[in-house]
């Protein structure tokens, strides 16, 4: 059941972006502070959407907190450390790796070495240390290309 919830939260974690203007979502240059504040609303929008569905209500809270940072500097609620739902912490690391491993309109995909470097830099700051260590080990195992 837990694996099922994490999987589906991963599939729909950005559903709240439907409430954000597409010119902001697809902007190829750096976002303004105002645009970034609008983007940050997607986690709450996603929660609201999923919370209305009987089938998806159980993952709404995971989606809401998938951008919380280990050090409390994330959003939407600036949760810190253990106060962040554990499965949201997993989703956060997975989402970040997925984003780094794929081309974006504003940059090319990072190499596995670059992704590991970013994870190490964010370990204990942006990312839960234990989950980060598991992800680094997974990438080093050579299996990232199988899921990205």
mmCIF file of N, CA and C in Angstrom:
data_model
loop_
_atom_site.group_PDB
_atom_site.id
_atom_site.type_symbol
_atom_site.label_atom_id
_atom_site.label_comp_id
_atom_site.label_asym_id
_atom_site.label_seq_id
_atom_site.Cartn_x
_atom_site.Cartn_y
_atom_site.Cartn_z
ATOM 1 N N UNK A 1 0.824 -1.203 0.000
ATOM 2 C CA UNK A 1 0.000 0.000 0.000
ATOM 3 C C UNK A 1 0.867 1.264 0.000
ATOM 4 N N UNK A 2 1.930 1.256 0.789
ATOM 5 C CA UNK A 2 2.825 2.416 0.851
ATOM 6 C C UNK A 2 3.495 2.642 -0.502
ATOM 7 N N UNK A 3 4.000 1.580 -1.098
ATOM 8 C CA UNK A 3 4.636 1.681 -2.421
ATOM 9 C C UNK A 3 3.632 2.213 -3.449
ATOM 10 N N UNK A 4 2.412 1.737 -3.361
ATOM 11 C CA UNK A 4 1.354 2.185 -4.257
ATOM 12 C C UNK A 4 1.134 3.690 -4.104
ATOM 13 N N UNK A 5 1.033 4.150 -2.868
ATOM 14 C CA UNK A 5 0.798 5.576 -2.616
ATOM 15 C C UNK A 5 1.962 6.434 -3.110
ATOM 16 N N UNK A 6 3.188 6.004 -2.845
ATOM 17 C CA UNK A 6 4.351 6.778 -3.302
ATOM 18 C C UNK A 6 4.393 6.803 -4.828
ATOM 19 N N UNK A 7 4.126 5.656 -5.446
ATOM 20 C CA UNK A 7 4.118 5.600 -6.911
ATOM 21 C C UNK A 7 3.115 6.610 -7.481
ATOM 22 N N UNK A 8 1.875 6.561 -7.008
ATOM 23 C CA UNK A 8 0.840 7.436 -7.565
ATOM 24 C C UNK A 8 1.071 8.898 -7.207
ATOM 25 N N UNK A 9 1.630 9.145 -6.034
ATOM 26 C CA UNK A 9 1.990 10.528 -5.686
ATOM 27 C C UNK A 9 3.047 11.036 -6.665
ATOM 28 N N UNK A 10 3.974 10.164 -7.038
ATOM 29 C CA UNK A 10 4.983 10.536 -8.035
ATOM 30 C C UNK A 10 4.382 10.836 -9.394
ATOM 31 N N UNK A 11 3.395 10.077 -9.764
ATOM 32 C CA UNK A 11 2.738 10.283 -11.058
ATOM 33 C C UNK A 11 1.996 11.624 -11.096
ATOM 34 N N UNK A 12 1.319 11.968 -10.014
ATOM 35 C CA UNK A 12 0.443 13.152 -10.028
ATOM 36 C C UNK A 12 0.975 14.334 -9.208
ATOM 37 N N UNK A 13 2.219 14.263 -8.751
ATOM 38 C CA UNK A 13 2.711 15.271 -7.804
ATOM 39 C C UNK A 13 2.635 16.708 -8.315
ATOM 40 N N UNK A 14 2.663 16.910 -9.615
ATOM 41 C CA UNK A 14 2.603 18.268 -10.163
ATOM 42 C C UNK A 14 1.239 18.620 -10.758
ATOM 43 N N UNK A 15 0.209 17.876 -10.395
ATOM 44 C CA UNK A 15 -1.126 18.132 -10.931
ATOM 45 C C UNK A 15 -1.593 19.557 -10.637
ATOM 46 N N UNK A 16 -1.120 20.114 -9.558
ATOM 47 C CA UNK A 16 -1.503 21.479 -9.193
ATOM 48 C C UNK A 16 -1.003 22.535 -10.159
ATOM 49 N N UNK A 17 -0.084 22.159 -11.047
ATOM 50 C CA UNK A 17 0.401 23.121 -12.043
ATOM 51 C C UNK A 17 -0.676 23.499 -13.046
ATOM 52 N N UNK A 18 -1.780 22.757 -13.073
ATOM 53 C CA UNK A 18 -2.886 23.148 -13.952
ATOM 54 C C UNK A 18 -3.453 24.497 -13.539
ATOM 55 N N UNK A 19 -3.198 24.904 -12.309
ATOM 56 C CA UNK A 19 -3.680 26.191 -11.820
ATOM 57 C C UNK A 19 -2.699 27.335 -12.026
ATOM 58 N N UNK A 20 -1.584 27.069 -12.718
ATOM 59 C CA UNK A 20 -0.545 28.073 -12.956
ATOM 60 C C UNK A 20 -0.532 28.430 -14.437
ATOM 61 N N UNK A 21 -0.413 29.701 -14.738
ATOM 62 C CA UNK A 21 -0.363 30.173 -16.120
ATOM 63 C C UNK A 21 0.743 29.445 -16.888
ATOM 64 N N UNK A 22 0.419 28.909 -18.057
ATOM 65 C CA UNK A 22 1.380 28.124 -18.839
ATOM 66 C C UNK A 22 2.586 28.943 -19.298
ATOM 67 N N UNK A 23 2.448 30.252 -19.422
ATOM 68 C CA UNK A 23 3.612 31.056 -19.814
ATOM 69 C C UNK A 23 4.665 31.047 -18.702
ATOM 70 N N UNK A 24 4.234 30.889 -17.480
ATOM 71 C CA UNK A 24 5.178 30.782 -16.363
ATOM 72 C C UNK A 24 5.768 29.371 -16.320
ATOM 73 N N UNK A 25 4.915 28.374 -16.457
ATOM 74 C CA UNK A 25 5.372 26.976 -16.436
ATOM 75 C C UNK A 25 6.417 26.735 -17.522
ATOM 76 N N UNK A 26 6.220 27.300 -18.700
ATOM 77 C CA UNK A 26 7.083 27.045 -19.853
ATOM 78 C C UNK A 26 8.123 28.131 -20.107
ATOM 79 N N UNK A 27 8.312 29.014 -19.174
ATOM 80 C CA UNK A 27 9.240 30.117 -19.357
ATOM 81 C C UNK A 27 10.680 29.584 -19.480
ATOM 82 N N UNK A 28 11.381 29.934 -20.550
ATOM 83 C CA UNK A 28 12.731 29.408 -20.755
ATOM 84 C C UNK A 28 13.812 30.156 -19.972
ATOM 85 N N UNK A 29 13.476 31.292 -19.417
ATOM 86 C CA UNK A 29 14.462 32.065 -18.662
ATOM 87 C C UNK A 29 14.125 32.027 -17.172
ATOM 88 N N UNK A 30 14.968 32.646 -16.384
ATOM 89 C CA UNK A 30 14.784 32.659 -14.940
ATOM 90 C C UNK A 30 13.451 33.307 -14.562
ATOM 91 N N UNK A 31 12.787 32.712 -13.580
ATOM 92 C CA UNK A 31 11.517 33.248 -13.095
ATOM 93 C C UNK A 31 11.765 34.476 -12.224
ATOM 94 N N UNK A 32 10.842 35.413 -12.302
ATOM 95 C CA UNK A 32 10.888 36.544 -11.375
ATOM 96 C C UNK A 32 10.445 36.033 -10.007
ATOM 97 N N UNK A 33 10.662 36.826 -8.977
ATOM 98 C CA UNK A 33 10.233 36.450 -7.632
ATOM 99 C C UNK A 33 8.721 36.231 -7.596
ATOM 100 N N UNK A 34 7.976 37.100 -8.261
ATOM 101 C CA UNK A 34 6.513 36.970 -8.311
ATOM 102 C C UNK A 34 6.105 35.677 -9.018
ATOM 103 N N UNK A 35 6.764 35.342 -10.127
ATOM 104 C CA UNK A 35 6.457 34.107 -10.857
ATOM 105 C C UNK A 35 6.793 32.883 -10.011
ATOM 106 N N UNK A 36 7.918 32.936 -9.314
ATOM 107 C CA UNK A 36 8.306 31.812 -8.457
ATOM 108 C C UNK A 36 7.286 31.615 -7.336
ATOM 109 N N UNK A 37 6.799 32.700 -6.772
ATOM 110 C CA UNK A 37 5.777 32.597 -5.724
ATOM 111 C C UNK A 37 4.514 31.948 -6.280
ATOM 112 N N UNK A 38 4.187 32.237 -7.533
ATOM 113 C CA UNK A 38 3.011 31.612 -8.161
ATOM 114 C C UNK A 38 3.258 30.112 -8.366
ATOM 115 N N UNK A 39 4.440 29.746 -8.829
ATOM 116 C CA UNK A 39 4.783 28.335 -9.033
ATOM 117 C C UNK A 39 4.658 27.559 -7.726
ATOM 118 N N UNK A 40 5.083 28.158 -6.646
ATOM 119 C CA UNK A 40 5.048 27.493 -5.344
ATOM 120 C C UNK A 40 3.627 27.102 -4.925
ATOM 121 N N UNK A 41 2.638 27.765 -5.488
ATOM 122 C CA UNK A 41 1.241 27.449 -5.152
ATOM 123 C C UNK A 41 0.812 26.086 -5.675
ATOM 124 N N UNK A 42 1.562 25.508 -6.625
ATOM 125 C CA UNK A 42 1.117 24.251 -7.231
ATOM 126 C C UNK A 42 0.999 23.113 -6.217
ATOM 127 N N UNK A 43 1.812 23.126 -5.186
ATOM 128 C CA UNK A 43 1.726 22.059 -4.179
ATOM 129 C C UNK A 43 0.391 22.120 -3.431
ATOM 130 N N UNK A 44 -0.041 23.323 -3.089
ATOM 131 C CA UNK A 44 -1.336 23.482 -2.412
ATOM 132 C C UNK A 44 -2.482 23.187 -3.372
ATOM 133 N N UNK A 45 -2.367 23.652 -4.622
ATOM 134 C CA UNK A 45 -3.415 23.366 -5.612
ATOM 135 C C UNK A 45 -3.554 21.858 -5.797
ATOM 136 N N UNK A 46 -2.415 21.161 -5.890
ATOM 137 C CA UNK A 46 -2.438 19.706 -6.050
ATOM 138 C C UNK A 46 -3.123 19.032 -4.877
ATOM 139 N N UNK A 47 -2.805 19.489 -3.671
ATOM 140 C CA UNK A 47 -3.459 18.952 -2.471
ATOM 141 C C UNK A 47 -4.968 19.128 -2.567
ATOM 142 N N UNK A 48 -5.401 20.328 -2.923
ATOM 143 C CA UNK A 48 -6.835 20.608 -3.010
ATOM 144 C C UNK A 48 -7.526 19.711 -4.034
ATOM 145 N N UNK A 49 -6.888 19.517 -5.172
ATOM 146 C CA UNK A 49 -7.464 18.668 -6.225
ATOM 147 C C UNK A 49 -7.569 17.229 -5.747
ATOM 148 N N UNK A 50 -6.471 16.686 -5.237
ATOM 149 C CA UNK A 50 -6.434 15.279 -4.832
ATOM 150 C C UNK A 50 -7.305 15.004 -3.609
ATOM 151 N N UNK A 51 -7.402 15.963 -2.732
ATOM 152 C CA UNK A 51 -8.178 15.790 -1.509
ATOM 153 C C UNK A 51 -9.674 15.665 -1.796
ATOM 154 N N UNK A 52 -10.114 16.059 -2.973
ATOM 155 C CA UNK A 52 -11.526 15.944 -3.356
ATOM 156 C C UNK A 52 -11.864 14.576 -3.947
ATOM 157 N N UNK A 53 -10.853 13.760 -4.192
ATOM 158 C CA UNK A 53 -11.056 12.447 -4.787
ATOM 159 C C UNK A 53 -10.966 11.365 -3.717
ATOM 160 N N UNK A 54 -11.972 10.538 -3.613
ATOM 161 C CA UNK A 54 -11.929 9.437 -2.642
ATOM 162 C C UNK A 54 -10.753 8.511 -2.917
ATOM 163 N N UNK A 55 -10.450 8.267 -4.186
ATOM 164 C CA UNK A 55 -9.371 7.353 -4.550
ATOM 165 C C UNK A 55 -7.986 7.943 -4.330
ATOM 166 N N UNK A 56 -7.854 9.261 -4.402
ATOM 167 C CA UNK A 56 -6.541 9.899 -4.326
ATOM 168 C C UNK A 56 -6.314 10.703 -3.049
ATOM 169 N N UNK A 57 -7.314 10.759 -2.210
ATOM 170 C CA UNK A 57 -7.225 11.544 -0.971
ATOM 171 C C UNK A 57 -6.031 11.120 -0.108
ATOM 172 N N UNK A 58 -5.710 9.826 -0.112
ATOM 173 C CA UNK A 58 -4.628 9.320 0.744
ATOM 174 C C UNK A 58 -3.257 9.852 0.336
ATOM 175 N N UNK A 59 -3.096 10.300 -0.893
ATOM 176 C CA UNK A 59 -1.793 10.810 -1.328
ATOM 177 C C UNK A 59 -1.742 12.336 -1.383
ATOM 178 N N UNK A 60 -2.850 12.983 -1.086
ATOM 179 C CA UNK A 60 -2.904 14.446 -1.169
ATOM 180 C C UNK A 60 -1.848 15.107 -0.291
ATOM 181 N N UNK A 61 -1.672 14.614 0.915
ATOM 182 C CA UNK A 61 -0.709 15.224 1.838
ATOM 183 C C UNK A 61 0.721 15.008 1.359
ATOM 184 N N UNK A 62 0.996 13.881 0.716
ATOM 185 C CA UNK A 62 2.339 13.626 0.169
ATOM 186 C C UNK A 62 2.668 14.644 -0.904
ATOM 187 N N UNK A 63 1.696 14.907 -1.757
ATOM 188 C CA UNK A 63 1.863 15.878 -2.836
ATOM 189 C C UNK A 63 2.026 17.291 -2.269
ATOM 190 N N UNK A 64 1.251 17.605 -1.267
ATOM 191 C CA UNK A 64 1.324 18.947 -0.686
ATOM 192 C C UNK A 64 2.727 19.275 -0.180
ATOM 193 N N UNK A 65 3.408 18.294 0.371
ATOM 194 C CA UNK A 65 4.690 18.561 1.023
ATOM 195 C C UNK A 65 5.905 18.081 0.234
ATOM 196 N N UNK A 66 5.765 17.823 -1.060
ATOM 197 C CA UNK A 66 6.906 17.297 -1.820
ATOM 198 C C UNK A 66 7.978 18.339 -2.147
ATOM 199 N N UNK A 67 7.776 19.587 -1.742
ATOM 200 C CA UNK A 67 8.812 20.617 -1.912
ATOM 201 C C UNK A 67 9.295 21.186 -0.574
ATOM 202 N N UNK A 68 8.994 20.491 0.502
ATOM 203 C CA UNK A 68 9.520 20.908 1.802
ATOM 204 C C UNK A 68 11.002 20.516 1.868
ATOM 205 N N UNK A 69 11.809 21.374 2.456
ATOM 206 C CA UNK A 69 13.242 21.115 2.577
ATOM 207 C C UNK A 69 13.577 20.628 3.975
ATOM 208 N N UNK A 70 14.541 19.774 4.066
ATOM 209 C CA UNK A 70 14.988 19.218 5.334
ATOM 210 C C UNK A 70 15.318 20.325 6.343
ATOM 211 N N UNK A 71 15.881 21.447 5.862
ATOM 212 C CA UNK A 71 16.275 22.544 6.748
ATOM 213 C C UNK A 71 15.145 23.540 7.016
ATOM 214 N N UNK A 72 13.956 23.276 6.511
ATOM 215 C CA UNK A 72 12.806 24.137 6.768
ATOM 216 C C UNK A 72 12.622 25.280 5.791
ATOM 217 N N UNK A 73 13.423 25.327 4.731
ATOM 218 C CA UNK A 73 13.344 26.442 3.786
ATOM 219 C C UNK A 73 12.507 26.117 2.546
ATOM 220 N N UNK A 74 11.739 25.043 2.595
ATOM 221 C CA UNK A 74 10.898 24.675 1.455
ATOM 222 C C UNK A 74 9.503 25.258 1.571
ATOM 223 N N UNK A 75 8.614 24.707 0.769
ATOM 224 C CA UNK A 75 7.234 25.197 0.742
ATOM 225 C C UNK A 75 6.276 24.033 0.583
ATOM 226 N N UNK A 76 5.011 24.179 0.924
ATOM 227 C CA UNK A 76 4.268 25.395 1.229
ATOM 228 C C UNK A 76 4.266 25.789 2.705
ATOM 229 N N UNK A 77 4.699 24.904 3.611
ATOM 230 C CA UNK A 77 4.556 25.198 5.038
ATOM 231 C C UNK A 77 5.872 25.345 5.795
ATOM 232 N N UNK A 78 6.992 25.361 5.082
ATOM 233 C CA UNK A 78 8.310 25.475 5.721
ATOM 234 C C UNK A 78 8.492 24.438 6.830
ATOM 235 N N UNK A 79 8.010 23.219 6.575
ATOM 236 C CA UNK A 79 8.219 22.127 7.525
ATOM 237 C C UNK A 79 9.705 21.787 7.545
ATOM 238 N N UNK A 80 10.149 21.217 8.662
ATOM 239 C CA UNK A 80 11.571 20.939 8.826
ATOM 240 C C UNK A 80 11.775 19.520 9.332
ATOM 241 N N UNK A 81 12.800 18.848 8.799
ATOM 242 C CA UNK A 81 13.226 17.547 9.302
ATOM 243 C C UNK A 81 12.114 16.533 9.399
ATOM 244 N N UNK A 82 12.030 15.926 10.564
ATOM 245 C CA UNK A 82 11.073 14.846 10.797
ATOM 246 C C UNK A 82 9.616 15.292 10.719
ATOM 247 N N UNK A 83 9.360 16.598 10.737
ATOM 248 C CA UNK A 83 7.968 17.056 10.625
ATOM 249 C C UNK A 83 7.430 16.930 9.202
ATOM 250 N N UNK A 84 8.321 16.731 8.247
ATOM 251 C CA UNK A 84 7.906 16.499 6.854
ATOM 252 C C UNK A 84 7.472 15.038 6.746
ATOM 253 N N UNK A 85 6.301 14.772 6.181
ATOM 254 C CA UNK A 85 5.904 13.366 6.030
ATOM 255 C C UNK A 85 7.002 12.569 5.311
ATOM 256 N N UNK A 86 7.309 11.410 5.861
ATOM 257 C CA UNK A 86 8.428 10.598 5.339
ATOM 258 C C UNK A 86 8.293 10.332 3.844
ATOM 259 N N UNK A 87 7.093 10.010 3.409
ATOM 260 C CA UNK A 87 6.913 9.684 1.993
ATOM 261 C C UNK A 87 7.047 10.926 1.113
ATOM 262 N N UNK A 88 6.770 12.095 1.649
ATOM 263 C CA UNK A 88 7.017 13.338 0.914
ATOM 264 C C UNK A 88 8.513 13.574 0.765
ATOM 265 N N UNK A 89 9.288 13.175 1.762
ATOM 266 C CA UNK A 89 10.748 13.305 1.682
ATOM 267 C C UNK A 89 11.300 12.419 0.571
ATOM 268 N N UNK A 90 10.754 11.218 0.443
ATOM 269 C CA UNK A 90 11.164 10.319 -0.648
ATOM 270 C C UNK A 90 10.798 10.946 -1.986
ATOM 271 N N UNK A 91 9.581 11.407 -2.095
ATOM 272 C CA UNK A 91 9.096 12.020 -3.325
ATOM 273 C C UNK A 91 9.952 13.229 -3.703
ATOM 274 N N UNK A 92 10.346 14.014 -2.719
ATOM 275 C CA UNK A 92 11.163 15.205 -2.960
ATOM 276 C C UNK A 92 12.493 14.841 -3.626
ATOM 277 N N UNK A 93 13.184 13.853 -3.091
ATOM 278 C CA UNK A 93 14.470 13.440 -3.662
ATOM 279 C C UNK A 93 14.264 12.862 -5.066
ATOM 280 N N UNK A 94 13.266 12.018 -5.219
ATOM 281 C CA UNK A 94 12.998 11.414 -6.532
ATOM 282 C C UNK A 94 12.639 12.469 -7.578
ATOM 283 N N UNK A 95 11.822 13.426 -7.194
ATOM 284 C CA UNK A 95 11.428 14.506 -8.107
ATOM 285 C C UNK A 95 12.642 15.328 -8.514
ATOM 286 N N UNK A 96 13.500 15.635 -7.566
ATOM 287 C CA UNK A 96 14.699 16.422 -7.871
ATOM 288 C C UNK A 96 15.616 15.672 -8.832
ATOM 289 N N UNK A 97 15.825 14.391 -8.592
ATOM 290 C CA UNK A 97 16.684 13.595 -9.473
ATOM 291 C C UNK A 97 16.066 13.502 -10.867
ATOM 292 N N UNK A 98 14.772 13.281 -10.926
ATOM 293 C CA UNK A 98 14.086 13.225 -12.224
ATOM 294 C C UNK A 98 14.279 14.527 -12.985
ATOM 295 N N UNK A 99 14.135 15.653 -12.298
ATOM 296 C CA UNK A 99 14.302 16.957 -12.939
ATOM 297 C C UNK A 99 15.741 17.159 -13.412
ATOM 298 N N UNK A 100 16.701 16.752 -12.600
ATOM 299 C CA UNK A 100 18.103 16.926 -12.976
ATOM 300 C C UNK A 100 18.501 16.020 -14.138
ATOM 301 N N UNK A 101 17.896 14.855 -14.230
ATOM 302 C CA UNK A 101 18.290 13.851 -15.214
ATOM 303 C C UNK A 101 17.669 14.068 -16.598
ATOM 304 N N UNK A 102 16.785 15.046 -16.716
ATOM 305 C CA UNK A 102 16.101 15.290 -17.988
ATOM 306 C C UNK A 102 16.408 16.682 -18.510
ATOM 307 N N UNK A 103 16.415 16.796 -19.830
ATOM 308 C CA UNK A 103 16.561 18.113 -20.444
ATOM 309 C C UNK A 103 15.389 18.990 -20.043
ATOM 310 N N UNK A 104 15.674 20.241 -19.804
ATOM 311 C CA UNK A 104 14.654 21.250 -19.517
ATOM 312 C C UNK A 104 14.787 22.347 -20.560
ATOM 313 N N UNK A 105 13.774 23.174 -20.705
ATOM 314 C CA UNK A 105 13.859 24.234 -21.707
ATOM 315 C C UNK A 105 14.959 25.232 -21.368
ATOM 316 N N UNK A 106 15.380 25.276 -20.123
ATOM 317 C CA UNK A 106 16.390 26.235 -19.691
ATOM 318 C C UNK A 106 17.769 25.620 -19.456
ATOM 319 N N UNK A 107 17.918 24.251 -19.602
ATOM 320 C CA UNK A 107 19.226 23.612 -19.445
ATOM 321 C C UNK A 107 19.170 22.156 -19.903
ATOM 322 N N UNK A 108 20.346 21.627 -20.200
ATOM 323 C CA UNK A 108 20.487 20.219 -20.575
ATOM 324 C C UNK A 108 20.457 19.345 -19.312
ATOM 325 N N UNK A 109 20.167 18.076 -19.516
ATOM 326 C CA UNK A 109 20.184 17.118 -18.406
ATOM 327 C C UNK A 109 21.584 17.063 -17.794
ATOM 328 N N UNK A 110 21.625 16.832 -16.496
ATOM 329 C CA UNK A 110 22.907 16.674 -15.819
ATOM 330 C C UNK A 110 23.397 15.242 -15.972
ATOM 331 N N UNK A 111 24.694 15.048 -15.891
ATOM 332 C CA UNK A 111 25.255 13.700 -15.892
ATOM 333 C C UNK A 111 25.000 13.061 -14.532
ATOM 334 N N UNK A 112 25.196 11.761 -14.445
ATOM 335 C CA UNK A 112 25.025 11.089 -13.159
ATOM 336 C C UNK A 112 25.991 11.652 -12.118
ATOM 337 N N UNK A 113 27.218 11.942 -12.515
ATOM 338 C CA UNK A 113 28.193 12.522 -11.579
ATOM 339 C C UNK A 113 27.729 13.894 -11.086
ATOM 340 N N UNK A 114 27.162 14.684 -11.978
ATOM 341 C CA UNK A 114 26.654 16.000 -11.587
ATOM 342 C C UNK A 114 25.445 15.879 -10.656
ATOM 343 N N UNK A 115 24.586 14.909 -10.929
ATOM 344 C CA UNK A 115 23.424 14.679 -10.068
ATOM 345 C C UNK A 115 23.893 14.277 -8.671
ATOM 346 N N UNK A 116 24.840 13.366 -8.599
ATOM 347 C CA UNK A 116 25.375 12.947 -7.301
ATOM 348 C C UNK A 116 25.973 14.138 -6.562
ATOM 349 N N UNK A 117 26.708 14.978 -7.280
ATOM 350 C CA UNK A 117 27.294 16.172 -6.665
ATOM 351 C C UNK A 117 26.215 17.091 -6.098
ATOM 352 N N UNK A 118 25.132 17.292 -6.855
ATOM 353 C CA UNK A 118 24.017 18.132 -6.387
ATOM 354 C C UNK A 118 23.340 17.517 -5.167
ATOM 355 N N UNK A 119 23.179 16.207 -5.176
ATOM 356 C CA UNK A 119 22.576 15.535 -4.028
ATOM 357 C C UNK A 119 23.463 15.673 -2.789
ATOM 358 N N UNK A 120 24.760 15.508 -2.980
ATOM 359 C CA UNK A 120 25.685 15.665 -1.854
ATOM 360 C C UNK A 120 25.657 17.092 -1.316
ATOM 361 N N UNK A 121 25.589 18.066 -2.216
ATOM 362 C CA UNK A 121 25.520 19.469 -1.807
ATOM 363 C C UNK A 121 24.242 19.750 -1.014
ATOM 364 N N UNK A 122 23.120 19.136 -1.427
ATOM 365 C CA UNK A 122 21.839 19.370 -0.772
ATOM 366 C C UNK A 122 21.542 18.453 0.403
ATOM 367 N N UNK A 123 22.413 17.473 0.634
ATOM 368 C CA UNK A 123 22.205 16.500 1.722
ATOM 369 C C UNK A 123 22.202 17.227 3.067
ATOM 370 N N UNK A 124 21.114 17.055 3.820
ATOM 371 C CA UNK A 124 20.997 17.688 5.123
ATOM 372 C C UNK A 124 20.546 19.145 5.059
ATOM 373 N N UNK A 125 20.451 19.690 3.872
ATOM 374 C CA UNK A 125 19.946 21.046 3.670
ATOM 375 C C UNK A 125 18.581 20.961 2.996
ATOM 376 N N UNK A 126 18.625 20.632 1.707
ATOM 377 C CA UNK A 126 17.385 20.468 0.948
ATOM 378 C C UNK A 126 16.795 19.074 1.167
ATOM 379 N N UNK A 127 17.664 18.090 1.210
ATOM 380 C CA UNK A 127 17.215 16.696 1.199
ATOM 381 C C UNK A 127 17.475 15.971 2.516
ATOM 382 N N UNK A 128 16.563 15.064 2.850
ATOM 383 C CA UNK A 128 16.738 14.159 3.980
ATOM 384 C C UNK A 128 18.044 13.383 3.768
ATOM 385 N N UNK A 129 18.958 13.395 4.744
ATOM 386 C CA UNK A 129 20.254 12.733 4.556
ATOM 387 C C UNK A 129 20.159 11.238 4.245
ATOM 388 N N UNK A 130 19.344 10.518 4.968
ATOM 389 C CA UNK A 130 19.241 9.071 4.766
ATOM 390 C C UNK A 130 18.710 8.735 3.371
ATOM 391 N N UNK A 131 17.668 9.412 2.959
ATOM 392 C CA UNK A 131 17.087 9.157 1.634
ATOM 393 C C UNK A 131 18.073 9.561 0.548
ATOM 394 N N UNK A 132 18.794 10.644 0.770
ATOM 395 C CA UNK A 132 19.812 11.086 -0.184
ATOM 396 C C UNK A 132 20.883 10.010 -0.345
ATOM 397 N N UNK A 133 21.322 9.424 0.753
ATOM 398 C CA UNK A 133 22.333 8.368 0.679
ATOM 399 C C UNK A 133 21.831 7.167 -0.118
ATOM 400 N N UNK A 134 20.567 6.807 0.090
ATOM 401 C CA UNK A 134 19.985 5.702 -0.684
ATOM 402 C C UNK A 134 19.945 6.044 -2.178
ATOM 403 N N UNK A 135 19.572 7.277 -2.499
ATOM 404 C CA UNK A 135 19.493 7.675 -3.903
ATOM 405 C C UNK A 135 20.877 7.685 -4.537
ATOM 406 N N UNK A 136 21.869 8.196 -3.836
ATOM 407 C CA UNK A 136 23.239 8.201 -4.374
ATOM 408 C C UNK A 136 23.702 6.769 -4.643
ATOM 409 N N UNK A 137 23.446 5.867 -3.714
ATOM 410 C CA UNK A 137 23.807 4.459 -3.909
ATOM 411 C C UNK A 137 23.079 3.872 -5.120
ATOM 412 N N UNK A 138 21.816 4.224 -5.273
ATOM 413 C CA UNK A 138 21.043 3.746 -6.425
ATOM 414 C C UNK A 138 21.649 4.245 -7.740
ATOM 415 N N UNK A 139 21.992 5.522 -7.787
ATOM 416 C CA UNK A 139 22.594 6.080 -9.004
ATOM 417 C C UNK A 139 23.935 5.398 -9.283
ATOM 418 N N UNK A 140 24.738 5.218 -8.252
ATOM 419 C CA UNK A 140 26.043 4.559 -8.417
ATOM 420 C C UNK A 140 25.908 3.121 -8.864
ATOM 421 N N UNK A 141 24.752 2.497 -8.597
ATOM 422 C CA UNK A 141 24.537 1.105 -9.022
ATOM 423 C C UNK A 141 24.340 1.007 -10.540
ATOM 424 N N UNK A 142 24.165 2.154 -11.191
ATOM 425 C CA UNK A 142 23.999 2.171 -12.639
ATOM 426 C C UNK A 142 22.577 1.949 -13.105
ATOM 427 N N UNK A 143 21.610 2.010 -12.215
ATOM 428 C CA UNK A 143 20.224 1.689 -12.578
ATOM 429 C C UNK A 143 19.357 2.902 -12.864
ATOM 430 N N UNK A 144 19.900 4.112 -12.712
ATOM 431 C CA UNK A 144 19.079 5.308 -12.923
ATOM 432 C C UNK A 144 18.479 5.335 -14.327
ATOM 433 N N UNK A 145 19.278 4.964 -15.321
ATOM 434 C CA UNK A 145 18.784 4.996 -16.710
ATOM 435 C C UNK A 145 17.599 4.061 -16.944
ATOM 436 N N UNK A 146 17.393 3.106 -16.055
ATOM 437 C CA UNK A 146 16.273 2.165 -16.186
ATOM 438 C C UNK A 146 14.939 2.800 -15.787
ATOM 439 N N UNK A 147 14.992 3.865 -14.986
ATOM 440 C CA UNK A 147 13.751 4.464 -14.488
ATOM 441 C C UNK A 147 13.536 5.887 -14.982
ATOM 442 N N UNK A 148 14.513 6.496 -15.585
ATOM 443 C CA UNK A 148 14.401 7.873 -16.074
ATOM 444 C C UNK A 148 14.227 7.842 -17.580
#
